[in-house]
XYZ file of N, CA, C and O in Angstrom:
388
model
N 11.090 -43.824 39.786
C 10.094 -43.707 38.743
C 10.034 -42.206 38.320
O 10.099 -41.317 39.122
N 9.917 -41.973 36.991
C 9.862 -40.618 36.455
C 8.419 -40.269 36.105
O 7.688 -41.102 35.540
N 8.038 -39.049 36.398
C 6.721 -38.559 36.065
C 6.774 -37.862 34.715
O 7.636 -36.989 34.481
N 5.919 -38.265 33.831
C 5.861 -37.692 32.501
C 4.550 -36.955 32.297
O 3.491 -37.561 32.450
N 4.609 -35.643 32.055
C 3.381 -34.870 31.785
C 3.209 -34.777 30.280
O 4.100 -34.452 29.542
N 1.997 -35.058 29.822
C 1.658 -34.989 28.387
C 0.688 -33.833 28.211
O -0.343 -33.750 28.887
N 1.022 -32.926 27.298
C 0.178 -31.773 27.025
C -0.498 -31.968 25.683
O 0.052 -32.593 24.770
N -1.656 -31.368 25.516
C -2.378 -31.401 24.227
C -1.694 -30.449 23.288
O -1.691 -29.204 23.551
N -1.153 -30.884 22.163
C -0.410 -29.996 21.237
C -1.306 -29.184 20.319
O -0.833 -28.458 19.497
N -2.596 -29.321 20.495
C -3.521 -28.643 19.568
C -3.886 -27.264 20.168
O -4.366 -27.196 21.316
N -3.681 -26.226 19.418
C -4.005 -24.878 19.888
C -5.516 -24.678 19.874
O -6.259 -25.277 19.112
N -5.985 -23.846 20.814
C -7.381 -23.500 20.843
C -7.713 -22.612 19.666
O -6.937 -21.719 19.329
N -8.857 -22.826 19.089
C -9.283 -22.008 17.961
C -9.749 -20.656 18.398
O -10.361 -20.530 19.460
N -9.458 -19.656 17.615
C -9.930 -18.329 17.831
C -11.050 -18.068 16.849
O -10.823 -18.156 15.654
N -12.215 -17.756 17.359
C -13.352 -17.515 16.446
C -13.564 -16.031 16.326
O -13.662 -15.321 17.288
N -13.636 -15.597 15.070
C -13.957 -14.202 14.792
C -15.016 -14.194 13.714
O -15.165 -15.120 12.924
N -15.728 -13.109 13.650
C -16.766 -12.959 12.622
C -16.604 -11.569 11.993
O -16.571 -10.564 12.697
N -16.431 -11.541 10.699
C -16.346 -10.289 9.968
C -17.434 -10.225 8.924
O -17.693 -11.225 8.232
N -18.111 -9.127 8.840
C -19.091 -8.914 7.797
C -18.352 -8.694 6.489
O -17.377 -7.908 6.466
N -18.807 -9.314 5.382
C -18.105 -9.037 4.133
C -18.337 -7.591 3.709
O -19.372 -6.985 4.037
N -17.367 -7.072 2.967
C -17.468 -5.715 2.447
C -18.590 -5.654 1.453
O -18.877 -6.620 0.740
N -19.229 -4.496 1.327
C -20.271 -4.373 0.302
C -19.698 -4.518 -1.089
O -18.585 -4.059 -1.347
N -20.408 -5.183 -1.937
C -19.918 -5.415 -3.319
C -20.490 -4.363 -4.262
O -21.689 -4.088 -4.226
N -19.632 -3.766 -5.061
C -20.161 -2.774 -6.035
C -20.956 -3.488 -7.110
O -20.664 -4.647 -7.465
N -21.962 -2.796 -7.622
C -22.753 -3.425 -8.687
C -22.053 -3.361 -10.037
O -22.369 -4.152 -10.933
N -21.101 -2.495 -10.172
C -20.378 -2.320 -11.456
C -18.940 -1.909 -11.157
O -18.702 -1.111 -10.243
N -17.972 -2.354 -11.909
C -16.565 -2.021 -11.710
C -16.100 -0.896 -12.626
O -14.978 -0.414 -12.484
N -16.963 -0.479 -13.556
C -16.564 0.586 -14.473
C -16.349 1.897 -13.696
O -17.200 2.297 -12.895
N -15.232 2.500 -13.898
C -14.864 3.707 -13.202
C -14.338 3.513 -11.823
O -13.969 4.473 -11.122
N -14.232 2.295 -11.369
C -13.700 1.981 -10.044
C -12.207 1.892 -10.051
O -11.559 1.565 -11.034
N -11.597 2.156 -8.877
C -10.176 1.952 -8.670
C -10.001 0.532 -8.079
O -10.526 0.273 -6.976
N -9.283 -0.347 -8.785
C -9.131 -1.727 -8.366
C -7.700 -1.975 -7.928
O -6.780 -1.772 -8.701
N -7.529 -2.369 -6.689
C -6.220 -2.700 -6.176
C -5.930 -4.189 -6.393
O -6.783 -5.041 -6.151
N -4.742 -4.501 -6.868
C -4.301 -5.874 -7.124
C -3.179 -6.154 -6.141
O -2.086 -5.631 -6.266
N -3.460 -6.994 -5.126
C -2.521 -7.249 -4.049
C -1.804 -8.586 -4.275
O -2.430 -9.605 -4.372
N -0.479 -8.550 -4.254
C 0.363 -9.723 -4.433
C 1.226 -9.892 -3.199
O 1.920 -8.975 -2.793
N 1.201 -11.081 -2.553
C 2.029 -11.335 -1.404
C 3.361 -12.029 -1.713
O 4.016 -12.546 -0.860
N 3.723 -12.002 -2.979
C 4.977 -12.574 -3.494
C 4.953 -14.094 -3.641
O 5.982 -14.696 -3.897
N 3.813 -14.744 -3.415
C 3.725 -16.188 -3.703
C 3.868 -16.402 -5.189
O 3.374 -15.621 -6.003
N 4.556 -17.503 -5.544
C 4.902 -17.744 -6.947
C 3.616 -17.809 -7.834
O 2.657 -18.467 -7.489
N 3.682 -17.074 -8.916
C 2.614 -17.064 -9.895
C 1.484 -16.101 -9.614
O 0.630 -15.839 -10.460
N 1.460 -15.531 -8.404
C 0.377 -14.587 -8.062
C 0.390 -13.345 -8.920
O -0.654 -12.840 -9.320
N 1.579 -12.870 -9.269
C 1.686 -11.701 -10.123
C 1.132 -11.975 -11.528
O 0.463 -11.123 -12.107
N 1.391 -13.179 -12.010
C 0.842 -13.541 -13.339
C -0.672 -13.606 -13.300
O -1.359 -13.101 -14.202
N -1.224 -14.177 -12.229
C -2.680 -14.264 -12.112
C -3.297 -12.869 -11.989
O -4.354 -12.625 -12.609
N -2.662 -11.965 -11.287
C -3.213 -10.604 -11.161
C -3.121 -9.838 -12.451
O -4.068 -9.110 -12.798
N -2.071 -10.000 -13.200
C -1.945 -9.356 -14.491
C -3.036 -9.831 -15.471
O -3.662 -9.071 -16.198
N -3.259 -11.129 -15.417
C -4.316 -11.713 -16.272
C -5.698 -11.251 -15.824
O -6.586 -10.954 -16.645
N -5.899 -11.154 -14.520
C -7.160 -10.635 -13.988
C -7.386 -9.210 -14.464
O -8.499 -8.863 -14.884
N -6.346 -8.402 -14.465
C -6.437 -7.024 -14.944
C -6.857 -6.998 -16.417
O -7.740 -6.259 -16.822
N -6.225 -7.872 -17.218
C -6.570 -7.928 -18.626
C -8.036 -8.319 -18.807
O -8.748 -7.696 -19.621
N -8.487 -9.332 -18.097
C -9.869 -9.807 -18.231
C -10.884 -8.776 -17.755
O -11.980 -8.669 -18.316
N -10.565 -8.008 -16.708
C -11.508 -7.025 -16.234
C -11.509 -5.729 -17.045
O -12.472 -4.992 -17.065
N -10.379 -5.457 -17.739
C -10.285 -4.248 -18.562
C -11.259 -4.240 -19.736
O -11.700 -3.196 -20.150
N -11.546 -5.403 -20.255
C -12.437 -5.508 -21.410
C -13.884 -5.094 -21.066
O -14.436 -4.197 -21.699
N -14.536 -5.754 -20.097
C -15.913 -5.363 -19.819
C -16.042 -4.073 -19.012
O -17.123 -3.474 -18.968
N -14.968 -3.614 -18.379
C -14.977 -2.390 -17.574
C -13.875 -1.454 -18.002
O -12.889 -1.264 -17.298
N -13.990 -0.837 -19.194
C -12.896 -0.031 -19.725
C -12.554 1.200 -18.864
O -11.446 1.713 -18.965
N -13.462 1.640 -18.025
C -13.169 2.796 -17.176
C -12.499 2.458 -15.905
O -12.183 3.354 -15.103
N -12.292 1.184 -15.629
C -11.613 0.795 -14.387
C -10.135 1.144 -14.401
O -9.505 1.096 -15.465
N -9.625 1.550 -13.251
C -8.186 1.844 -13.101
C -7.580 0.868 -12.109
O -8.234 0.460 -11.153
N -6.371 0.479 -12.359
C -5.724 -0.561 -11.566
C -4.458 -0.057 -10.893
O -3.758 0.745 -11.465
N -4.177 -0.590 -9.715
C -2.944 -0.294 -9.025
C -2.438 -1.577 -8.389
O -3.229 -2.386 -7.884
N -1.122 -1.791 -8.433
C -0.540 -2.990 -7.885
C 0.058 -2.685 -6.489
O 0.664 -1.641 -6.298
N -0.175 -3.627 -5.560
C 0.279 -3.453 -4.194
C 0.988 -4.741 -3.687
O 0.676 -5.825 -4.127
N 1.912 -4.512 -2.754
C 2.587 -5.622 -2.051
C 2.633 -5.239 -0.583
O 2.569 -4.075 -0.210
N 2.803 -6.251 0.285
C 2.953 -5.976 1.721
C 4.282 -5.330 2.015
O 5.211 -5.340 1.211
N 4.402 -4.824 3.216
C 5.586 -4.128 3.655
C 6.536 -4.977 4.460
O 7.667 -4.591 4.706
N 6.078 -6.120 4.983
C 6.857 -6.911 5.924
C 7.079 -8.305 5.393
O 6.178 -8.933 4.860
N 8.295 -8.795 5.518
C 8.588 -10.176 5.086
C 9.588 -10.206 3.944
O 9.951 -9.165 3.373
N 10.025 -11.420 3.647
C 11.024 -11.612 2.598
C 10.479 -12.500 1.463
O 10.217 -12.056 0.381
N 10.261 -13.753 1.773
C 9.741 -14.696 0.727
C 8.229 -14.523 0.535
O 7.686 -14.900 -0.491
N 7.568 -13.986 1.527
C 6.147 -13.659 1.447
C 5.944 -12.315 2.138
O 6.498 -12.088 3.216
N 5.233 -11.443 1.517
C 5.055 -10.131 2.074
C 3.664 -9.976 2.726
O 2.666 -10.354 2.138
N 3.677 -9.434 3.929
C 2.441 -9.228 4.699
C 2.130 -7.765 4.769
O 3.027 -6.940 4.849
N 0.855 -7.451 4.806
C 0.418 -6.081 4.999
C 0.436 -5.736 6.490
O 0.072 -6.577 7.317
N 0.862 -4.556 6.799
C 0.700 -4.043 8.144
C -0.659 -3.380 8.216
O -1.267 -3.076 7.164
N -1.215 -3.137 9.392
C -2.482 -2.420 9.473
C -2.420 -1.062 8.780
O -3.377 -0.677 8.103
N -1.300 -0.409 8.909
C -1.116 0.912 8.238
C -1.149 0.758 6.718
O -1.756 1.561 6.018
N -0.516 -0.306 6.186
C -0.537 -0.543 4.742
C -1.946 -0.892 4.252
O -2.356 -0.426 3.167
N -2.681 -1.657 5.029
C -4.051 -1.998 4.650
C -4.920 -0.751 4.613
O -5.776 -0.603 3.711
N -4.740 0.146 5.573
C -5.509 1.375 5.606
C -5.173 2.224 4.381
O -6.073 2.847 3.791
N -3.907 2.291 4.027
C -3.518 3.086 2.861
C -4.185 2.554 1.600
O -4.743 3.314 0.797
N -4.147 1.259 1.397
C -4.790 0.659 0.221
C -6.265 0.929 0.221
O -6.861 1.297 -0.780
N -6.902 0.811 1.395
C -8.370 1.039 1.510
C -8.717 2.478 1.149
O -9.784 2.723 0.563
N -7.822 3.442 1.440
C -8.075 4.846 1.051
C -7.912 5.028 -0.446
O -8.606 5.908 -1.006
N -7.049 4.279 -1.095
C -6.699 4.515 -2.472
C -7.551 3.803 -3.485
O -7.561 4.175 -4.642
N -8.222 2.744 -3.098
C -9.007 1.925 -4.054
C -10.435 1.678 -3.580
O -10.756 1.864 -2.394
N -11.262 1.268 -4.517
C -12.671 0.905 -4.201
C -12.823 -0.592 -3.980
O -13.684 -1.020 -3.223
N -11.976 -1.384 -4.629
C -12.046 -2.841 -4.592
C -10.640 -3.420 -4.575
O -9.743 -2.833 -5.194
N -10.413 -4.512 -3.823
C -9.126 -5.154 -3.805
C -9.269 -6.622 -4.244
O -10.200 -7.298 -3.784
N -8.369 -7.042 -5.095
C -8.287 -8.474 -5.482
C -6.897 -8.919 -5.051
O -5.904 -8.272 -5.403
N -6.794 -10.019 -4.313
C -5.497 -10.489 -3.865
C -5.264 -11.931 -4.195
O -6.216 -12.714 -4.376
N -4.008 -12.331 -4.292
C -3.607 -13.716 -4.498
C -2.932 -14.219 -3.252
O -2.139 -13.499 -2.653
N -3.245 -15.423 -2.833
C -2.726 -15.980 -1.593
C -2.268 -17.421 -1.677
O -1.820 -17.988 -0.709
N -2.455 -18.061 -2.808
C -2.232 -19.518 -2.853
C -0.786 -19.904 -3.083
O 0.052 -19.111 -3.442
N -0.482 -21.179 -2.810
C 0.827 -21.732 -3.021
C 0.902 -22.346 -4.410
O -0.028 -22.851 -4.949
C-alpha cells in the first residue's frame, strides 16, 4: 500500500495596511508623474489623462516613467520608486490588462 500526502495548495494571505498618501487640494503647479508598466494601452490612457488634466490645471507639469526590471511588464525597484517620489508631487499609474 502507498501512502499519499495531500497538501493544501492555497497560500496563506499576507495582510498589510498602508495609509493612503495625502491628496493635494489642487493639481495646478504640481509635478505629475505618469507611470506605465508596459501593459498594452496603458501609454495611451496616460497620454489621454495628461491631455484631460492639462486643461483644468494649466500649470501642471508631467513626466513619464517606466519600471527598471522586466521585459513584457516593467516593475519598479525600491530605488526607482524613491527617485520618482523625489521628482514628482503626484503619481498616476496604469496597471490593467
